[in-house]
Amino acid sequence: MARMITAIVLVSSAAHALRPFWSNPRHPPPLATASKVDTLASAAKSGQWEIAISELDALCEASAPRWPHPRSFDQAILACARARPARWREALGLIERMRELGLLPRLHAYNIAISACGRAGEAARCLELLREMKARGVPPDLVSFNSALGAARQASDWESSVRLLTQMADRGIAPDATSYGCAVSACRRGATRAASGGSSKSASLRQAAAAADAAVRLVLEAAAASEPTSE
């Protein structure tokens, strides 16, 4: 009897541990999926995107006709973001796959996907994801914008960085040191790139001056934002 009670407790504990990864908590997954969930979580931490997607496929097959909890997809997207180099195409593919299955990507999933695009320097993809979030009623947060600003910095896209800060202000999201740091760096890199060449010398110089001017404005804004308000 004692062994039976112990076995029941272990089964119940395992089912409870898997519940966050399952779409229907009233019908816990079979214990055979425990290893898949563990492997998926481990792959997400280490950036082993191929293993993560393979385990996600196995979870989807094992859970049919139900689907795994969206958190399982979050883990697979995280593995793509942490891969070296970041597998941004695969991350976007997982977002699309969630929609096809009728699973609404949440803020966390979008943020990880934006991070994957950001690490790859795909600033345009980050902007597309931000627009998609707005269209689907998923408001971006500070993490969303900072990831996109990081992509703009990597791509030396100073115009997008300024545009992103404007969008943050429109949404009432206060930029932090990371936000301003990425934007100023993007402007500095953009000015350097523009000054080093282009279609014409005069156009390059104008671009460089505009980027440098934007960097100065951002530094002043950051300094003003950091000043304590007087009572």
PDB file of C-alpha atoms in Angstrom:
ATOM      1  CA  MET A   1       0.000   0.000   0.000  1.00  0.00           C
ATOM      2  CA  ALA A   2       2.830   2.379   0.869  1.00  0.00           C
ATOM      3  CA  ARG A   3       4.437   1.762  -2.516  1.00  0.00           C
ATOM      4  CA  MET A   4       1.134   2.437  -4.277  1.00  0.00           C
ATOM      5  CA  ILE A   5       0.673   5.716  -2.427  1.00  0.00           C
ATOM      6  CA  THR A   6       4.237   6.742  -3.304  1.00  0.00           C
ATOM      7  CA  ALA A   7       3.619   5.925  -6.973  1.00  0.00           C
ATOM      8  CA  ILE A   8       0.407   7.979  -7.006  1.00  0.00           C
ATOM      9  CA  VAL A   9       2.229  10.925  -5.452  1.00  0.00           C
ATOM     10  CA  LEU A  10       5.009  10.710  -8.051  1.00  0.00           C
ATOM     11  CA  VAL A  11       2.514  10.570 -10.919  1.00  0.00           C
ATOM     12  CA  SER A  12       0.622  13.542  -9.541  1.00  0.00           C
ATOM     13  CA  SER A  13       3.836  15.540  -9.066  1.00  0.00           C
ATOM     14  CA  ALA A  14       5.002  14.814 -12.593  1.00  0.00           C
ATOM     15  CA  ALA A  15       1.662  15.834 -14.083  1.00  0.00           C
ATOM     16  CA  HIS A  16       1.713  19.055 -12.073  1.00  0.00           C
ATOM     17  CA  ALA A  17       5.227  19.861 -13.281  1.00  0.00           C
ATOM     18  CA  LEU A  18       4.156  19.404 -16.894  1.00  0.00           C
ATOM     19  CA  ARG A  19       0.964  21.441 -16.575  1.00  0.00           C
ATOM     20  CA  PRO A  20       2.522  24.787 -17.653  1.00  0.00           C
ATOM     21  CA  PHE A  21       3.545  23.167 -20.942  1.00  0.00           C
ATOM     22  CA  TRP A  22       0.135  21.664 -21.712  1.00  0.00           C
ATOM     23  CA  SER A  23      -2.797  23.422 -23.292  1.00  0.00           C
ATOM     24  CA  ASN A  24      -5.483  21.608 -21.290  1.00  0.00           C
ATOM     25  CA  PRO A  25      -4.620  21.367 -17.576  1.00  0.00           C
ATOM     26  CA  ARG A  26      -7.732  19.247 -16.897  1.00  0.00           C
ATOM     27  CA  HIS A  27      -6.187  16.474 -18.957  1.00  0.00           C
ATOM     28  CA  PRO A  28      -2.522  16.198 -17.914  1.00  0.00           C
ATOM     29  CA  PRO A  29      -0.069  14.763 -20.444  1.00  0.00           C
ATOM     30  CA  PRO A  30       1.219  11.206 -20.273  1.00  0.00           C
ATOM     31  CA  LEU A  31       4.429  10.717 -18.322  1.00  0.00           C
ATOM     32  CA  ALA A  32       6.208   9.736 -21.541  1.00  0.00           C
ATOM     33  CA  THR A  33       6.294  13.420 -22.484  1.00  0.00           C
ATOM     34  CA  ALA A  34       8.270  14.375 -19.377  1.00  0.00           C
ATOM     35  CA  SER A  35      11.596  13.680 -21.058  1.00  0.00           C
ATOM     36  CA  LYS A  36      10.552  15.716 -24.103  1.00  0.00           C
ATOM     37  CA  VAL A  37       9.671  18.719 -21.940  1.00  0.00           C
ATOM     38  CA  ASP A  38      12.952  18.425 -20.033  1.00  0.00           C
ATOM     39  CA  THR A  39      14.947  18.136 -23.244  1.00  0.00           C
ATOM     40  CA  LEU A  40      13.121  21.118 -24.741  1.00  0.00           C
ATOM     41  CA  ALA A  41      13.867  23.279 -21.694  1.00  0.00           C
ATOM     42  CA  SER A  42      17.515  22.228 -21.708  1.00  0.00           C
ATOM     43  CA  ALA A  43      17.858  22.941 -25.422  1.00  0.00           C
ATOM     44  CA  ALA A  44      16.310  26.394 -24.924  1.00  0.00           C
ATOM     45  CA  LYS A  45      18.923  27.297 -22.306  1.00  0.00           C
ATOM     46  CA  SER A  46      21.850  26.163 -24.431  1.00  0.00           C
ATOM     47  CA  GLY A  47      20.637  27.464 -27.806  1.00  0.00           C
ATOM     48  CA  GLN A  48      20.317  24.006 -29.375  1.00  0.00           C
ATOM     49  CA  TRP A  49      17.594  25.069 -31.751  1.00  0.00           C
ATOM     50  CA  GLU A  50      17.454  21.903 -33.848  1.00  0.00           C
ATOM     51  CA  ILE A  51      16.897  19.719 -30.780  1.00  0.00           C
ATOM     52  CA  ALA A  52      14.327  22.168 -29.415  1.00  0.00           C
ATOM     53  CA  ILE A  53      12.267  22.155 -32.605  1.00  0.00           C
ATOM     54  CA  SER A  54      12.525  18.370 -32.844  1.00  0.00           C
ATOM     55  CA  GLU A  55      11.232  17.967 -29.287  1.00  0.00           C
ATOM     56  CA  LEU A  56       8.460  20.477 -29.957  1.00  0.00           C
ATOM     57  CA  ASP A  57       7.408  18.430 -32.994  1.00  0.00           C
ATOM     58  CA  ALA A  58       7.330  15.325 -30.807  1.00  0.00           C
ATOM     59  CA  LEU A  59       5.214  17.113 -28.202  1.00  0.00           C
ATOM     60  CA  CYS A  60       2.743  18.250 -30.851  1.00  0.00           C
ATOM     61  CA  GLU A  61       2.458  14.718 -32.178  1.00  0.00           C
ATOM     62  CA  ALA A  62       2.059  13.210 -28.705  1.00  0.00           C
ATOM     63  CA  SER A  63      -0.580  15.730 -27.640  1.00  0.00           C
ATOM     64  CA  ALA A  64      -2.842  15.519 -30.706  1.00  0.00           C
ATOM     65  CA  PRO A  65      -5.666  16.390 -31.071  1.00  0.00           C
ATOM     66  CA  ARG A  66      -4.762  18.961 -28.384  1.00  0.00           C
ATOM     67  CA  TRP A  67      -1.695  21.159 -28.683  1.00  0.00           C
ATOM     68  CA  PRO A  68       1.062  21.853 -26.157  1.00  0.00           C
ATOM     69  CA  HIS A  69       0.858  25.002 -24.083  1.00  0.00           C
ATOM     70  CA  PRO A  70       2.237  28.124 -25.846  1.00  0.00           C
ATOM     71  CA  ARG A  71       5.081  28.065 -23.340  1.00  0.00           C
ATOM     72  CA  SER A  72       6.496  25.063 -25.164  1.00  0.00           C
ATOM     73  CA  PHE A  73       6.710  27.199 -28.300  1.00  0.00           C
ATOM     74  CA  ASP A  74       8.318  29.969 -26.239  1.00  0.00           C
ATOM     75  CA  GLN A  75      11.062  27.541 -25.272  1.00  0.00           C
ATOM     76  CA  ALA A  76      11.708  26.562 -28.883  1.00  0.00           C
ATOM     77  CA  ILE A  77      11.817  30.221 -29.964  1.00  0.00           C
ATOM     78  CA  LEU A  78      14.232  30.926 -27.117  1.00  0.00           C
ATOM     79  CA  ALA A  79      16.537  28.194 -28.387  1.00  0.00           C
ATOM     80  CA  CYS A  80      16.526  29.902 -31.808  1.00  0.00           C
ATOM     81  CA  ALA A  81      17.337  33.268 -30.209  1.00  0.00           C
ATOM     82  CA  ARG A  82      20.226  31.848 -28.190  1.00  0.00           C
ATOM     83  CA  ALA A  83      21.738  29.918 -31.087  1.00  0.00           C
ATOM     84  CA  ARG A  84      24.970  31.161 -32.582  1.00  0.00           C
ATOM     85  CA  PRO A  85      24.279  32.662 -34.993  1.00  0.00           C
ATOM     86  CA  ALA A  86      20.692  33.441 -34.009  1.00  0.00           C
ATOM     87  CA  ARG A  87      18.175  31.483 -36.074  1.00  0.00           C
ATOM     88  CA  TRP A  88      15.774  34.339 -36.679  1.00  0.00           C
ATOM     89  CA  ARG A  89      14.025  32.731 -39.652  1.00  0.00           C
ATOM     90  CA  GLU A  90      13.196  29.660 -37.581  1.00  0.00           C
ATOM     91  CA  ALA A  91      11.962  31.876 -34.733  1.00  0.00           C
ATOM     92  CA  LEU A  92       9.586  33.684 -37.084  1.00  0.00           C
ATOM     93  CA  GLY A  93       8.500  30.338 -38.484  1.00  0.00           C
ATOM     94  CA  LEU A  94       7.506  29.179 -35.003  1.00  0.00           C
ATOM     95  CA  ILE A  95       5.443  32.342 -34.491  1.00  0.00           C
ATOM     96  CA  GLU A  96       3.652  31.602 -37.764  1.00  0.00           C
ATOM     97  CA  ARG A  97       3.179  27.974 -36.769  1.00  0.00           C
ATOM     98  CA  MET A  98       1.510  29.014 -33.524  1.00  0.00           C
ATOM     99  CA  ARG A  99      -0.987  31.111 -35.456  1.00  0.00           C
ATOM    100  CA  GLU A 100      -1.703  28.238 -37.842  1.00  0.00           C
ATOM    101  CA  LEU A 101      -2.490  26.005 -34.862  1.00  0.00           C
ATOM    102  CA  GLY A 102      -4.800  28.603 -33.362  1.00  0.00           C
ATOM    103  CA  LEU A 103      -2.400  29.462 -30.541  1.00  0.00           C
ATOM    104  CA  LEU A 104      -2.105  33.189 -29.916  1.00  0.00           C
ATOM    105  CA  PRO A 105       1.544  34.225 -29.537  1.00  0.00           C
ATOM    106  CA  ARG A 106       1.923  36.121 -26.302  1.00  0.00           C
ATOM    107  CA  LEU A 107       4.150  39.051 -25.365  1.00  0.00           C
ATOM    108  CA  HIS A 108       6.946  36.738 -24.231  1.00  0.00           C
ATOM    109  CA  ALA A 109       6.980  34.841 -27.531  1.00  0.00           C
ATOM    110  CA  TYR A 110       7.121  38.066 -29.535  1.00  0.00           C
ATOM    111  CA  ASN A 111       9.879  39.482 -27.353  1.00  0.00           C
ATOM    112  CA  ILE A 112      12.025  36.392 -27.834  1.00  0.00           C
ATOM    113  CA  ALA A 113      11.439  36.480 -31.595  1.00  0.00           C
ATOM    114  CA  ILE A 114      12.383  40.167 -31.694  1.00  0.00           C
ATOM    115  CA  SER A 115      15.501  39.310 -29.703  1.00  0.00           C
ATOM    116  CA  ALA A 116      16.400  36.621 -32.254  1.00  0.00           C
ATOM    117  CA  CYS A 117      16.018  39.123 -35.093  1.00  0.00           C
ATOM    118  CA  GLY A 118      17.913  41.729 -33.089  1.00  0.00           C
ATOM    119  CA  ARG A 119      20.898  39.467 -32.517  1.00  0.00           C
ATOM    120  CA  ALA A 120      21.024  38.842 -36.246  1.00  0.00           C
ATOM    121  CA  GLY A 121      20.883  42.578 -36.994  1.00  0.00           C
ATOM    122  CA  GLU A 122      17.510  42.238 -38.729  1.00  0.00           C
ATOM    123  CA  ALA A 123      16.145  45.639 -37.733  1.00  0.00           C
ATOM    124  CA  ALA A 124      13.448  45.597 -40.421  1.00  0.00           C
ATOM    125  CA  ARG A 125      12.100  42.268 -39.105  1.00  0.00           C
ATOM    126  CA  CYS A 126      11.956  43.703 -35.599  1.00  0.00           C
ATOM    127  CA  LEU A 127       9.871  46.611 -36.842  1.00  0.00           C
ATOM    128  CA  GLU A 128       7.558  44.199 -38.657  1.00  0.00           C
ATOM    129  CA  LEU A 129       7.031  42.207 -35.460  1.00  0.00           C
ATOM    130  CA  LEU A 130       6.237  45.381 -33.517  1.00  0.00           C
ATOM    131  CA  ARG A 131       3.628  46.301 -36.122  1.00  0.00           C
ATOM    132  CA  GLU A 132       2.205  42.794 -35.991  1.00  0.00           C
ATOM    133  CA  MET A 133       1.951  42.971 -32.204  1.00  0.00           C
ATOM    134  CA  LYS A 134      -0.020  46.193 -32.464  1.00  0.00           C
ATOM    135  CA  ALA A 135      -2.329  44.702 -35.100  1.00  0.00           C
ATOM    136  CA  ARG A 136      -2.985  41.609 -32.978  1.00  0.00           C
ATOM    137  CA  GLY A 137      -3.616  43.484 -29.745  1.00  0.00           C
ATOM    138  CA  VAL A 138      -0.366  42.509 -28.010  1.00  0.00           C
ATOM    139  CA  PRO A 139       1.117  45.778 -26.674  1.00  0.00           C
ATOM    140  CA  PRO A 140       4.934  45.812 -26.819  1.00  0.00           C
ATOM    141  CA  ASP A 141       6.836  46.689 -23.666  1.00  0.00           C
ATOM    142  CA  LEU A 142      10.272  48.082 -22.819  1.00  0.00           C
ATOM    143  CA  VAL A 143      11.910  44.739 -23.570  1.00  0.00           C
ATOM    144  CA  SER A 144      10.316  44.669 -27.025  1.00  0.00           C
ATOM    145  CA  PHE A 145      11.612  48.098 -27.948  1.00  0.00           C
ATOM    146  CA  ASN A 146      15.072  47.598 -26.456  1.00  0.00           C
ATOM    147  CA  SER A 147      15.520  44.413 -28.473  1.00  0.00           C
ATOM    148  CA  ALA A 148      14.514  46.289 -31.632  1.00  0.00           C
ATOM    149  CA  LEU A 149      16.840  49.155 -30.732  1.00  0.00           C
ATOM    150  CA  GLY A 150      19.654  46.650 -30.330  1.00  0.00           C
ATOM    151  CA  ALA A 151      19.002  45.437 -33.866  1.00  0.00           C
ATOM    152  CA  ALA A 152      19.023  49.007 -35.160  1.00  0.00           C
ATOM    153  CA  ARG A 153      22.362  49.581 -33.461  1.00  0.00           C
ATOM    154  CA  GLN A 154      23.873  46.461 -34.988  1.00  0.00           C
ATOM    155  CA  ALA A 155      22.611  47.484 -38.426  1.00  0.00           C
ATOM    156  CA  SER A 156      23.783  51.119 -37.961  1.00  0.00           C
ATOM    157  CA  ASP A 157      20.175  52.080 -38.705  1.00  0.00           C
ATOM    158  CA  TRP A 158      19.985  55.413 -36.912  1.00  0.00           C
ATOM    159  CA  GLU A 159      16.699  56.439 -38.531  1.00  0.00           C
ATOM    160  CA  SER A 160      14.912  53.351 -37.193  1.00  0.00           C
ATOM    161  CA  SER A 161      16.378  53.956 -33.741  1.00  0.00           C
ATOM    162  CA  VAL A 162      14.977  57.480 -33.641  1.00  0.00           C
ATOM    163  CA  ARG A 163      11.648  56.190 -34.943  1.00  0.00           C
ATOM    164  CA  LEU A 164      11.531  53.538 -32.229  1.00  0.00           C
ATOM    165  CA  LEU A 165      12.125  56.080 -29.477  1.00  0.00           C
ATOM    166  CA  THR A 166       9.279  58.166 -30.901  1.00  0.00           C
ATOM    167  CA  GLN A 167       6.995  55.127 -30.818  1.00  0.00           C
ATOM    168  CA  MET A 168       7.973  54.490 -27.212  1.00  0.00           C
ATOM    169  CA  ALA A 169       7.004  58.046 -26.298  1.00  0.00           C
ATOM    170  CA  ASP A 170       3.699  57.667 -28.133  1.00  0.00           C
ATOM    171  CA  ARG A 171       2.946  54.544 -26.084  1.00  0.00           C
ATOM    172  CA  GLY A 172       3.975  56.106 -22.797  1.00  0.00           C
ATOM    173  CA  ILE A 173       6.979  53.776 -22.376  1.00  0.00           C
ATOM    174  CA  ALA A 174       9.913  55.575 -20.785  1.00  0.00           C
ATOM    175  CA  PRO A 175      13.262  54.742 -22.399  1.00  0.00           C
ATOM    176  CA  ASP A 176      15.966  53.512 -20.041  1.00  0.00           C
ATOM    177  CA  ALA A 177      19.756  53.653 -20.254  1.00  0.00           C
ATOM    178  CA  THR A 178      19.788  50.678 -22.614  1.00  0.00           C
ATOM    179  CA  SER A 179      17.294  52.379 -24.939  1.00  0.00           C
ATOM    180  CA  TYR A 180      19.309  55.568 -25.213  1.00  0.00           C
ATOM    181  CA  GLY A 181      22.620  53.722 -25.377  1.00  0.00           C
ATOM    182  CA  CYS A 182      21.486  51.624 -28.343  1.00  0.00           C
ATOM    183  CA  ALA A 183      20.000  54.621 -30.138  1.00  0.00           C
ATOM    184  CA  VAL A 184      23.054  56.830 -29.666  1.00  0.00           C
ATOM    185  CA  SER A 185      25.334  54.002 -30.808  1.00  0.00           C
ATOM    186  CA  ALA A 186      23.171  53.462 -33.902  1.00  0.00           C
ATOM    187  CA  CYS A 187      23.430  57.172 -34.736  1.00  0.00           C
ATOM    188  CA  ARG A 188      27.180  57.177 -34.207  1.00  0.00           C
ATOM    189  CA  ARG A 189      27.652  54.113 -36.401  1.00  0.00           C
ATOM    190  CA  GLY A 190      25.299  55.542 -38.997  1.00  0.00           C
ATOM    191  CA  ALA A 191      27.255  58.790 -39.123  1.00  0.00           C
ATOM    192  CA  THR A 192      30.534  56.924 -39.506  1.00  0.00           C
ATOM    193  CA  ARG A 193      29.159  54.740 -42.280  1.00  0.00           C
ATOM    194  CA  ALA A 194      27.593  57.666 -44.126  1.00  0.00           C
ATOM    195  CA  ALA A 195      30.800  59.720 -43.913  1.00  0.00           C
ATOM    196  CA  SER A 196      32.883  56.871 -45.298  1.00  0.00           C
ATOM    197  CA  GLY A 197      31.074  56.662 -48.629  1.00  0.00           C
ATOM    198  CA  GLY A 198      27.817  56.566 -50.532  1.00  0.00           C
ATOM    199  CA  SER A 199      26.211  57.449 -53.815  1.00  0.00           C
ATOM    200  CA  SER A 200      27.599  60.983 -53.631  1.00  0.00           C
ATOM    201  CA  LYS A 201      29.882  62.807 -51.258  1.00  0.00           C
ATOM    202  CA  SER A 202      27.409  65.592 -50.525  1.00  0.00           C
ATOM    203  CA  ALA A 203      24.573  63.153 -49.807  1.00  0.00           C
ATOM    204  CA  SER A 204      26.851  61.103 -47.566  1.00  0.00           C
ATOM    205  CA  LEU A 205      27.867  64.170 -45.618  1.00  0.00           C
ATOM    206  CA  ARG A 206      24.244  65.208 -45.172  1.00  0.00           C
ATOM    207  CA  GLN A 207      23.390  61.747 -43.869  1.00  0.00           C
ATOM    208  CA  ALA A 208      26.364  61.812 -41.519  1.00  0.00           C
ATOM    209  CA  ALA A 209      25.404  65.254 -40.203  1.00  0.00           C
ATOM    210  CA  ALA A 210      21.793  64.182 -39.662  1.00  0.00           C
ATOM    211  CA  ALA A 211      22.874  61.061 -37.782  1.00  0.00           C
ATOM    212  CA  ALA A 212      25.327  63.021 -35.635  1.00  0.00           C
ATOM    213  CA  ASP A 213      22.674  65.632 -34.880  1.00  0.00           C
ATOM    214  CA  ALA A 214      20.249  62.883 -33.847  1.00  0.00           C
ATOM    215  CA  ALA A 215      22.907  61.405 -31.545  1.00  0.00           C
ATOM    216  CA  VAL A 216      23.404  64.784 -29.821  1.00  0.00           C
ATOM    217  CA  ARG A 217      19.654  65.218 -29.335  1.00  0.00           C
ATOM    218  CA  LEU A 218      19.385  61.735 -27.843  1.00  0.00           C
ATOM    219  CA  VAL A 219      22.241  62.370 -25.435  1.00  0.00           C
ATOM    220  CA  LEU A 220      20.537  65.566 -24.273  1.00  0.00           C
ATOM    221  CA  GLU A 221      17.218  63.742 -23.896  1.00  0.00           C
ATOM    222  CA  ALA A 222      18.882  60.984 -21.870  1.00  0.00           C
ATOM    223  CA  ALA A 223      20.569  63.557 -19.629  1.00  0.00           C
ATOM    224  CA  ALA A 224      17.288  65.397 -19.089  1.00  0.00           C
ATOM    225  CA  ALA A 225      15.466  62.168 -18.295  1.00  0.00           C
ATOM    226  CA  SER A 226      18.060  61.213 -15.682  1.00  0.00           C
ATOM    227  CA  GLU A 227      17.806  64.504 -13.803  1.00  0.00           C
ATOM    228  CA  PRO A 228      15.793  64.239 -10.572  1.00  0.00           C
ATOM    229  CA  THR A 229      12.544  66.152 -10.635  1.00  0.00           C
ATOM    230  CA  SER A 230      12.237  68.978  -8.149  1.00  0.00           C
ATOM    231  CA  GLU A 231       9.446  68.803  -5.613  1.00  0.00           C
TER     232      GLU A 231
END
